[in-house]
mmCIF file with all atom_site columns, C-alpha atoms in Angstrom:
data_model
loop_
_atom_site.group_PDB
_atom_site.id
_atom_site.type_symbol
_atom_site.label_atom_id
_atom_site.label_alt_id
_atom_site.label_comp_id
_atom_site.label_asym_id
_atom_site.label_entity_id
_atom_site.label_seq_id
_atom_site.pdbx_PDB_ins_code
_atom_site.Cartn_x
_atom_site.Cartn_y
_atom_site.Cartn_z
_atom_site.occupancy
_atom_site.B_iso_or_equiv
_atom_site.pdbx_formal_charge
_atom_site.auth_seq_id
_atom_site.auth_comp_id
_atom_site.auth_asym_id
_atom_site.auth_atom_id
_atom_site.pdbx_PDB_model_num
ATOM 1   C CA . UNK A 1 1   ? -89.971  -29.988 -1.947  1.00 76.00 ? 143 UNK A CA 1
ATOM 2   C CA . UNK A 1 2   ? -90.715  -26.693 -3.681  1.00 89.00 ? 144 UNK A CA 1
ATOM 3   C CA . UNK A 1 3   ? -88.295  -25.429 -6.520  1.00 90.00 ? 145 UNK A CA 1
ATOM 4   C CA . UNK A 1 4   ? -86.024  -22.547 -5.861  1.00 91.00 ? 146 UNK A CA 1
ATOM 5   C CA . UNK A 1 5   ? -87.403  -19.780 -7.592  1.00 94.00 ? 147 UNK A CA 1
ATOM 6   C CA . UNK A 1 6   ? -84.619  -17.472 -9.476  1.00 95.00 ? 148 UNK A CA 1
ATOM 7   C CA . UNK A 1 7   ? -85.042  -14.542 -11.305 1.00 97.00 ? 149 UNK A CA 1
ATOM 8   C CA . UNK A 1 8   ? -83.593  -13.682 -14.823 1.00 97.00 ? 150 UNK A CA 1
ATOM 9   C CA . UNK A 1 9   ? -83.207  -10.687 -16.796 1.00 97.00 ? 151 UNK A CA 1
ATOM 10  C CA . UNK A 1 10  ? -83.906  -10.449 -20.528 1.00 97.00 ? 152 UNK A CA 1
ATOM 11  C CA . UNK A 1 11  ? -81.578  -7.584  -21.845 1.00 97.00 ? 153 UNK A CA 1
ATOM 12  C CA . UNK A 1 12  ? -81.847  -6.825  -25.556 1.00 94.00 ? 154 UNK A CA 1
ATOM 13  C CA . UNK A 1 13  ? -79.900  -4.618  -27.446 1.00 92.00 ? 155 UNK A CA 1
ATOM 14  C CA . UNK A 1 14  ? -81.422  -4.330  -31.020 1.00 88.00 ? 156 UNK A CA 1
ATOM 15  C CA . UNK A 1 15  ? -81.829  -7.679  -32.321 1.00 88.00 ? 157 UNK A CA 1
ATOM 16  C CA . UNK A 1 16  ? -79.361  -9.309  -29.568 1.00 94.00 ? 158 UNK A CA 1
ATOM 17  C CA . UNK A 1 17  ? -79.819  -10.610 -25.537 1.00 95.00 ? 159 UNK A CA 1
ATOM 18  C CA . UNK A 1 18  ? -77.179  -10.223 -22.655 1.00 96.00 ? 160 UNK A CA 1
ATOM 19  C CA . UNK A 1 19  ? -75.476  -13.574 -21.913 1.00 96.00 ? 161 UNK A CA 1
ATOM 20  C CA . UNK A 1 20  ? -73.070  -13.766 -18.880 1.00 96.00 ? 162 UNK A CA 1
ATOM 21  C CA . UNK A 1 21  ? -70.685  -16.926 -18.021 1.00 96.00 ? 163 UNK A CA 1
ATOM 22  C CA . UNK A 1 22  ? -70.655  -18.607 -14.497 1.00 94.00 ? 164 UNK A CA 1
ATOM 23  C CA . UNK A 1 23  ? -67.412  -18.428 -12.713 1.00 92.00 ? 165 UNK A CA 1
ATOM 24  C CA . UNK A 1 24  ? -64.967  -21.502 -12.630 1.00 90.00 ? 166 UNK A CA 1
ATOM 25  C CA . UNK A 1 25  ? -65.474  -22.035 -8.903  1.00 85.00 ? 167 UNK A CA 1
ATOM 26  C CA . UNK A 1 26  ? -69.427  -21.678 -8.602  1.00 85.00 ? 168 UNK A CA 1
ATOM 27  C CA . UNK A 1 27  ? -72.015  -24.327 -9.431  1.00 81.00 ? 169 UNK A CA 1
ATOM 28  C CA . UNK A 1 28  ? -72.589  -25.078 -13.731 1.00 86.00 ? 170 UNK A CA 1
ATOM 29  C CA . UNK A 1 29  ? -68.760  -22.773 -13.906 1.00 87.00 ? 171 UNK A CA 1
ATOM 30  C CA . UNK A 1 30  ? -67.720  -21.457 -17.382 1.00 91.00 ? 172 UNK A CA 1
ATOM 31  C CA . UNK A 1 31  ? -71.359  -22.121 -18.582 1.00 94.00 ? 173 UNK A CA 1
ATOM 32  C CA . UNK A 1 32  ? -73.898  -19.084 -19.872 1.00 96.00 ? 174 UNK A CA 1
ATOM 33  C CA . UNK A 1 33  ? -76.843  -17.701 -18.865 1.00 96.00 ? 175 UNK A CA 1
ATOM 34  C CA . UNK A 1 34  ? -79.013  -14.855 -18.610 1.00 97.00 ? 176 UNK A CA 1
ATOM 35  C CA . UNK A 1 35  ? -78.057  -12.207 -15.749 1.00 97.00 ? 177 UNK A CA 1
ATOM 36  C CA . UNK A 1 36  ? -80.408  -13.188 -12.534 1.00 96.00 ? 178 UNK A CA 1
ATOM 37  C CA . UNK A 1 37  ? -80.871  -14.622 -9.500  1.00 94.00 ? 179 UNK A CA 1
ATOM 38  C CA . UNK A 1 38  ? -82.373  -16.309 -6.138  1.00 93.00 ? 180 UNK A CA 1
ATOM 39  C CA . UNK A 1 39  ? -84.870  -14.145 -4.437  1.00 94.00 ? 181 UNK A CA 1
ATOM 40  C CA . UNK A 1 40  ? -83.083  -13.496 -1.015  1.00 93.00 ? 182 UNK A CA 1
ATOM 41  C CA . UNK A 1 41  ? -85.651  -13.470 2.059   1.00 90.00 ? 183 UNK A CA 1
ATOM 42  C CA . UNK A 1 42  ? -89.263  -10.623 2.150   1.00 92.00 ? 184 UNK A CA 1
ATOM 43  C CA . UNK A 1 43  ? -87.509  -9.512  -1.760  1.00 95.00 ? 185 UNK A CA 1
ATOM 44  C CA . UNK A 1 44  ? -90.388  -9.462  -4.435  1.00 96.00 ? 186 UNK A CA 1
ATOM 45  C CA . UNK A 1 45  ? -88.890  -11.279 -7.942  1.00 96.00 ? 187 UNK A CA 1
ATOM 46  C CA . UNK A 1 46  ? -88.423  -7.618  -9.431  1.00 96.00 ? 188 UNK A CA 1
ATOM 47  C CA . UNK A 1 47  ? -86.158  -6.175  -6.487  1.00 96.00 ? 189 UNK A CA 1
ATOM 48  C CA . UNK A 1 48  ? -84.409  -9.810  -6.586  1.00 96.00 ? 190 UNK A CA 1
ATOM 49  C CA . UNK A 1 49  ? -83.613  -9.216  -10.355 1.00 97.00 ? 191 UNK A CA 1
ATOM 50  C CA . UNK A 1 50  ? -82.834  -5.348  -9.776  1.00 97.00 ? 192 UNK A CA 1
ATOM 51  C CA . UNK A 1 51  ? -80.147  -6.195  -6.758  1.00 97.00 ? 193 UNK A CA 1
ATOM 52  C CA . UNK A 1 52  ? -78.798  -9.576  -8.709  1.00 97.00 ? 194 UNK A CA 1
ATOM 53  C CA . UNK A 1 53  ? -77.663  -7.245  -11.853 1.00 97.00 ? 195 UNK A CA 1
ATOM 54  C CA . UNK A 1 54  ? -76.520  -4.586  -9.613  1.00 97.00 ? 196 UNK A CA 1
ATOM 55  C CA . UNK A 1 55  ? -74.566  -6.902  -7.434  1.00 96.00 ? 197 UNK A CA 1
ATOM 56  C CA . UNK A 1 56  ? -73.129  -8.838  -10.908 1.00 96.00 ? 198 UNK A CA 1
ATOM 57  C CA . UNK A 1 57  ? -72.811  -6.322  -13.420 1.00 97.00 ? 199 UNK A CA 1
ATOM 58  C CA . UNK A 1 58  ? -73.069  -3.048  -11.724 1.00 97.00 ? 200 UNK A CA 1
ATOM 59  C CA . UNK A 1 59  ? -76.460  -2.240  -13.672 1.00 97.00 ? 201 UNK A CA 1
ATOM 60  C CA . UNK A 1 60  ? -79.250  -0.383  -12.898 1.00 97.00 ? 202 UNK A CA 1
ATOM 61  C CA . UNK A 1 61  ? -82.392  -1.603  -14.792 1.00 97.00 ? 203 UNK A CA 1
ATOM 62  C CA . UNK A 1 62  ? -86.113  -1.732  -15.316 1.00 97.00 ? 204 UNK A CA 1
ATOM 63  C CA . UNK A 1 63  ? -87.819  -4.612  -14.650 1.00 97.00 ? 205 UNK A CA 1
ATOM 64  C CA . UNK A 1 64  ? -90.791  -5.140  -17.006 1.00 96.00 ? 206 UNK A CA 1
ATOM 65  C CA . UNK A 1 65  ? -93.439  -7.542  -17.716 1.00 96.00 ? 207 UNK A CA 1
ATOM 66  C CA . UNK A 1 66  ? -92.623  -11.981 -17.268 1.00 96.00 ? 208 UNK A CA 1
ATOM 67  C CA . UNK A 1 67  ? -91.863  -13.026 -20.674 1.00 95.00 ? 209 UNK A CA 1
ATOM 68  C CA . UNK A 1 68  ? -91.599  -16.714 -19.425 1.00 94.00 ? 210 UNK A CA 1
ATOM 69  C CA . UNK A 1 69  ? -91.094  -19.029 -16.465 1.00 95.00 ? 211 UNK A CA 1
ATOM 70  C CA . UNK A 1 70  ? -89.561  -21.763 -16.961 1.00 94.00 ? 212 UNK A CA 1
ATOM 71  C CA . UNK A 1 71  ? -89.263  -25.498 -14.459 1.00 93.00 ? 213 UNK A CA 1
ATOM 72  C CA . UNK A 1 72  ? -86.205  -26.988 -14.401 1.00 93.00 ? 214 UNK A CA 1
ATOM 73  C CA . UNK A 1 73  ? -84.839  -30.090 -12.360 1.00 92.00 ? 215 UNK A CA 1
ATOM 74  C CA . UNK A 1 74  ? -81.413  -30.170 -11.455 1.00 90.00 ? 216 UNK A CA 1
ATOM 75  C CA . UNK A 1 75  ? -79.434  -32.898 -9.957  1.00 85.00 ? 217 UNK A CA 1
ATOM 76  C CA . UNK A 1 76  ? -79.379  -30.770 -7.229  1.00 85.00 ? 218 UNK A CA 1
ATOM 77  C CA . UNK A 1 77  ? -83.159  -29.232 -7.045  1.00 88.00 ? 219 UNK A CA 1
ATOM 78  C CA . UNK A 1 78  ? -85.640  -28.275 -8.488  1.00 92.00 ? 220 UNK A CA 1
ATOM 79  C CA . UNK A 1 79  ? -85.729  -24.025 -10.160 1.00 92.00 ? 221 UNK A CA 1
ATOM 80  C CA . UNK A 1 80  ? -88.179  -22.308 -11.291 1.00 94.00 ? 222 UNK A CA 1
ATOM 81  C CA . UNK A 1 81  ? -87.071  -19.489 -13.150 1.00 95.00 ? 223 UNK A CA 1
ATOM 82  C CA . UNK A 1 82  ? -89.301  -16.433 -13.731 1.00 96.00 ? 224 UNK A CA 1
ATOM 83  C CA . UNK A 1 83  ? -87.779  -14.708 -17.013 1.00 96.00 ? 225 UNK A CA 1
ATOM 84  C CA . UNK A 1 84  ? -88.514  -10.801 -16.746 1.00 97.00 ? 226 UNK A CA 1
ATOM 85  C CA . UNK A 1 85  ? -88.115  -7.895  -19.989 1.00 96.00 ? 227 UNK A CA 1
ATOM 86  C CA . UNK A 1 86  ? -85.694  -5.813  -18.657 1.00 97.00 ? 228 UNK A CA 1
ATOM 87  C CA . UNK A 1 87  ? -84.443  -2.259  -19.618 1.00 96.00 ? 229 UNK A CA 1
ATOM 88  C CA . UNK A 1 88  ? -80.905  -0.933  -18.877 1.00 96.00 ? 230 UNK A CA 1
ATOM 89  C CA . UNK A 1 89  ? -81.011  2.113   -17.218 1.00 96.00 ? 231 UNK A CA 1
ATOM 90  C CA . UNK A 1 90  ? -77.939  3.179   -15.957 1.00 95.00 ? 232 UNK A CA 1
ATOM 91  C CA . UNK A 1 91  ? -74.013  1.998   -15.089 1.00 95.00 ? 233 UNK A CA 1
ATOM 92  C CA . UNK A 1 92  ? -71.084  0.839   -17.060 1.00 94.00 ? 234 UNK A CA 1
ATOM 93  C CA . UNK A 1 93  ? -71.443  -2.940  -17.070 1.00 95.00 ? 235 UNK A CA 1
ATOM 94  C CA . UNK A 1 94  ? -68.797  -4.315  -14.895 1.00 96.00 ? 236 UNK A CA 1
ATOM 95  C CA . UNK A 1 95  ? -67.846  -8.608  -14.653 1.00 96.00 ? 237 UNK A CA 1
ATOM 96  C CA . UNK A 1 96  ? -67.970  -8.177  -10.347 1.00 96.00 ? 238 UNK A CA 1
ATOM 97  C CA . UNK A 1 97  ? -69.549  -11.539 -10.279 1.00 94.00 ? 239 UNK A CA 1
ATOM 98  C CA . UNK A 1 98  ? -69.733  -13.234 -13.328 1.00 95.00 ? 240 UNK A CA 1
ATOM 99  C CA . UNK A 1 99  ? -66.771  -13.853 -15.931 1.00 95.00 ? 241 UNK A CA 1
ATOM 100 C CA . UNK A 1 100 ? -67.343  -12.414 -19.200 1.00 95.00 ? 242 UNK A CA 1
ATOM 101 C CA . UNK A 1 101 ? -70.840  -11.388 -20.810 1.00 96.00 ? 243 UNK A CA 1
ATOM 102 C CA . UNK A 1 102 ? -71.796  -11.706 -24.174 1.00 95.00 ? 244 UNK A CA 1
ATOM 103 C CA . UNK A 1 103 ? -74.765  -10.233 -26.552 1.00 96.00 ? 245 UNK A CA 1
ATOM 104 C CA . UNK A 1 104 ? -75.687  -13.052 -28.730 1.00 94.00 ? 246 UNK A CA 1
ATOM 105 C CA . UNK A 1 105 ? -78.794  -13.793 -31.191 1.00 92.00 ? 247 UNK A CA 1
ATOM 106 C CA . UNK A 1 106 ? -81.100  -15.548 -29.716 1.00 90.00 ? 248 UNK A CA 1
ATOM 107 C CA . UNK A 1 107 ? -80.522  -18.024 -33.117 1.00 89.00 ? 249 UNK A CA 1
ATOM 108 C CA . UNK A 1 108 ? -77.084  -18.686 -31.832 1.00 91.00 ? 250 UNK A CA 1
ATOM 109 C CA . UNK A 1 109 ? -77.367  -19.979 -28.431 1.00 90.00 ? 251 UNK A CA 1
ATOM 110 C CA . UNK A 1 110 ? -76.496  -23.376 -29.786 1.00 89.00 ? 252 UNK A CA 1
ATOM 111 C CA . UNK A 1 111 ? -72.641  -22.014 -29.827 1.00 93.00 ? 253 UNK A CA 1
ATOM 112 C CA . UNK A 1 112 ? -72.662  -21.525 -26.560 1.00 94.00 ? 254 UNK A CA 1
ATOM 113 C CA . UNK A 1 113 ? -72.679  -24.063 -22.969 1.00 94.00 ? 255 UNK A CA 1
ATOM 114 C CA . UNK A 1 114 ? -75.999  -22.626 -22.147 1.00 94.00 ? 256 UNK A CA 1
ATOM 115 C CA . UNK A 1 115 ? -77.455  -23.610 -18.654 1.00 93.00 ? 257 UNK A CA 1
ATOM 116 C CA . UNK A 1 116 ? -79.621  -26.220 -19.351 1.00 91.00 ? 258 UNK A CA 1
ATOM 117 C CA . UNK A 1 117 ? -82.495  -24.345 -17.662 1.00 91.00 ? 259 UNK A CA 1
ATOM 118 C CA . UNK A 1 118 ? -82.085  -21.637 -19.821 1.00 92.00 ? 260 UNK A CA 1
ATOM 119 C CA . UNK A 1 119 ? -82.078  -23.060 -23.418 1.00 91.00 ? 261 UNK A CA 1
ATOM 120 C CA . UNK A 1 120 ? -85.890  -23.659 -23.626 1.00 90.00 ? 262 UNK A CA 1
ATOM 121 C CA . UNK A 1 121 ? -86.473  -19.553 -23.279 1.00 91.00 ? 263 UNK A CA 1
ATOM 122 C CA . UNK A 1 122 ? -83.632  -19.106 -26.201 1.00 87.00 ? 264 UNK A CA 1
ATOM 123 C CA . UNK A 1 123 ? -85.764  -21.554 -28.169 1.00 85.00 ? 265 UNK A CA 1
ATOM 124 C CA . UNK A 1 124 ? -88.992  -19.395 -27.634 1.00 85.00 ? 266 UNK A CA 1
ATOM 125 C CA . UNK A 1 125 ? -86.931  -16.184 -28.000 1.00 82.00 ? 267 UNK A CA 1
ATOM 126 C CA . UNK A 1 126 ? -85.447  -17.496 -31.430 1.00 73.00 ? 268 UNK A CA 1
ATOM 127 C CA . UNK A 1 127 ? -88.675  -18.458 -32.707 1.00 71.00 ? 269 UNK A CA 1
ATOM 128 C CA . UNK A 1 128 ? -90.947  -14.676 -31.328 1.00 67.00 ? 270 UNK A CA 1
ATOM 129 C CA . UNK A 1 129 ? -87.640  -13.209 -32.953 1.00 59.00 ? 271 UNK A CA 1
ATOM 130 C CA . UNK A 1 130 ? -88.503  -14.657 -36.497 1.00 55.00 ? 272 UNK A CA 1
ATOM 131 C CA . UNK A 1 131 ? -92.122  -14.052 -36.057 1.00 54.00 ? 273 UNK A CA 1
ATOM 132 C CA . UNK A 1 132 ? -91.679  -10.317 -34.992 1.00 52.00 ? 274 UNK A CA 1
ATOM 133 C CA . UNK A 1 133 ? -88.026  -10.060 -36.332 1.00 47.00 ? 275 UNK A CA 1
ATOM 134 C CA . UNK A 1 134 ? -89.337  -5.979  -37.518 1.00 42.00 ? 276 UNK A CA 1
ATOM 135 C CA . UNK A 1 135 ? -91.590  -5.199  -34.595 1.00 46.00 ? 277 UNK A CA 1
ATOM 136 C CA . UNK A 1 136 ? -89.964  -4.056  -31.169 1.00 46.00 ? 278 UNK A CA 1
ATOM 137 C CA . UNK A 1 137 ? -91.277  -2.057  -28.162 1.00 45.00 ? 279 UNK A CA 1
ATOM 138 C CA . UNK A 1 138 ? -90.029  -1.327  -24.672 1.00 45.00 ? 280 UNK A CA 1
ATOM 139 C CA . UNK A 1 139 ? -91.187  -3.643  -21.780 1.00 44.00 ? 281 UNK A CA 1
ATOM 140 C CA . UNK A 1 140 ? -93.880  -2.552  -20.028 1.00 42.00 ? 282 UNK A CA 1
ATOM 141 C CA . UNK A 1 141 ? -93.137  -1.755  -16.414 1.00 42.00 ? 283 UNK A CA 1
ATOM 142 C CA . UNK A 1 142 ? -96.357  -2.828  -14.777 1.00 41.00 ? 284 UNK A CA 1
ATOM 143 C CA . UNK A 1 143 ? -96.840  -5.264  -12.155 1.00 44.00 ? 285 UNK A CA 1
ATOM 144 C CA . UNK A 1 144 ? -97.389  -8.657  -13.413 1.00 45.00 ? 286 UNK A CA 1
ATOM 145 C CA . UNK A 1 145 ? -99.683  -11.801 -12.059 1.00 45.00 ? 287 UNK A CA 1
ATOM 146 C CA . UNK A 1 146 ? -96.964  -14.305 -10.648 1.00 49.00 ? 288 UNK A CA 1
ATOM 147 C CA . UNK A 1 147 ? -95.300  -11.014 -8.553  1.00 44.00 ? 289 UNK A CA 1
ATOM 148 C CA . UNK A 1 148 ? -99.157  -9.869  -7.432  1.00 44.00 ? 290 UNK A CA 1
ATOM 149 C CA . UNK A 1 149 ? -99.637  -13.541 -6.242  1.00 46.00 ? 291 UNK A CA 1
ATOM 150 C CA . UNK A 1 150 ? -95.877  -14.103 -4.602  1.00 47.00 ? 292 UNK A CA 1
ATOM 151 C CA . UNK A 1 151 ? -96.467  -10.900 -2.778  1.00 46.00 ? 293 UNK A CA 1
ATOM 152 C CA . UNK A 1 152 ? -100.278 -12.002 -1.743  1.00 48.00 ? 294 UNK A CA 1
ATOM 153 C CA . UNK A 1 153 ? -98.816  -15.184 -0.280  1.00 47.00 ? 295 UNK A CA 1
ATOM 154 C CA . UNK A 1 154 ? -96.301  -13.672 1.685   1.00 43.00 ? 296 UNK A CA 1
#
């Protein structure tokens, strides 16, 4: 069976990322994550991740360049999350479908019930965070290998 595949936005302000907690009622409820999605039918990853934030937060954004994908196996299913630099563009962020947000380090995860499928991309932020902890740049918005190849297969 092939692994969902689900969409996630990296949101950094300064030296901090956008966490958001799962409502009670919904699958994983009252954990965190990072703002994101499932890819609804003929929707490239980016226009997933665009309407996911929109729909949850009442955010515009940018998409940018995959930091990551991660493969995860639920109880449930396999995911495969493709983790995207985003920008914040426009909108007052709003909790329409998630609970609460938070901006955290990416060094203090551990405090928070993160989504199990998510902690491996705070580890690699937390460590590119000590190794570039001075050096920051906005995400490229250029069309990246694993969208190319979804779209090419569709």
């Amino acid at each position: 069976m092939q692994p969902l595949i689900v969409t996630a936005a990296i949101l950094r302000s300064e030296d901090r990322i956008l966490i958001t907690r799962r409502p009670a009622g919904k699958p994983h409820g009252g954990m965190w994550e990072l703002p994101g999605g499932k890819l609804n039918d003929n929707e490239s990853p980016r226009q997933a991740l665009q309407r996911e934030l929109l729909e949850e937060l009442g955010i515009d954004i940018a998409v940018g360049n995959v930091f990551d994908v991660v493969y995860h196996r639920y109880d449930a299913g396999a995911v495969l999350i493709l983790f995207y630099e985003c920008r914040w563009l426009a909108g007052e962020l709003r909790h329409l479908e998630v609970d609460a947000h938070c901006w955290i380090a990416p060094q203090d995860h551990s405090r928070y019930e993160i989504l199990p499928a998510d902690r491996p991309l705070f580890e690699r932020l937390d460590s590119s965070n000590q190794q570039d902890s001075h050096q920051t740049s906005p995400p490229t918005i250029a069309p990246d290998p694993i969208s190319l190849r979804l779209r090419a297969e569709s």
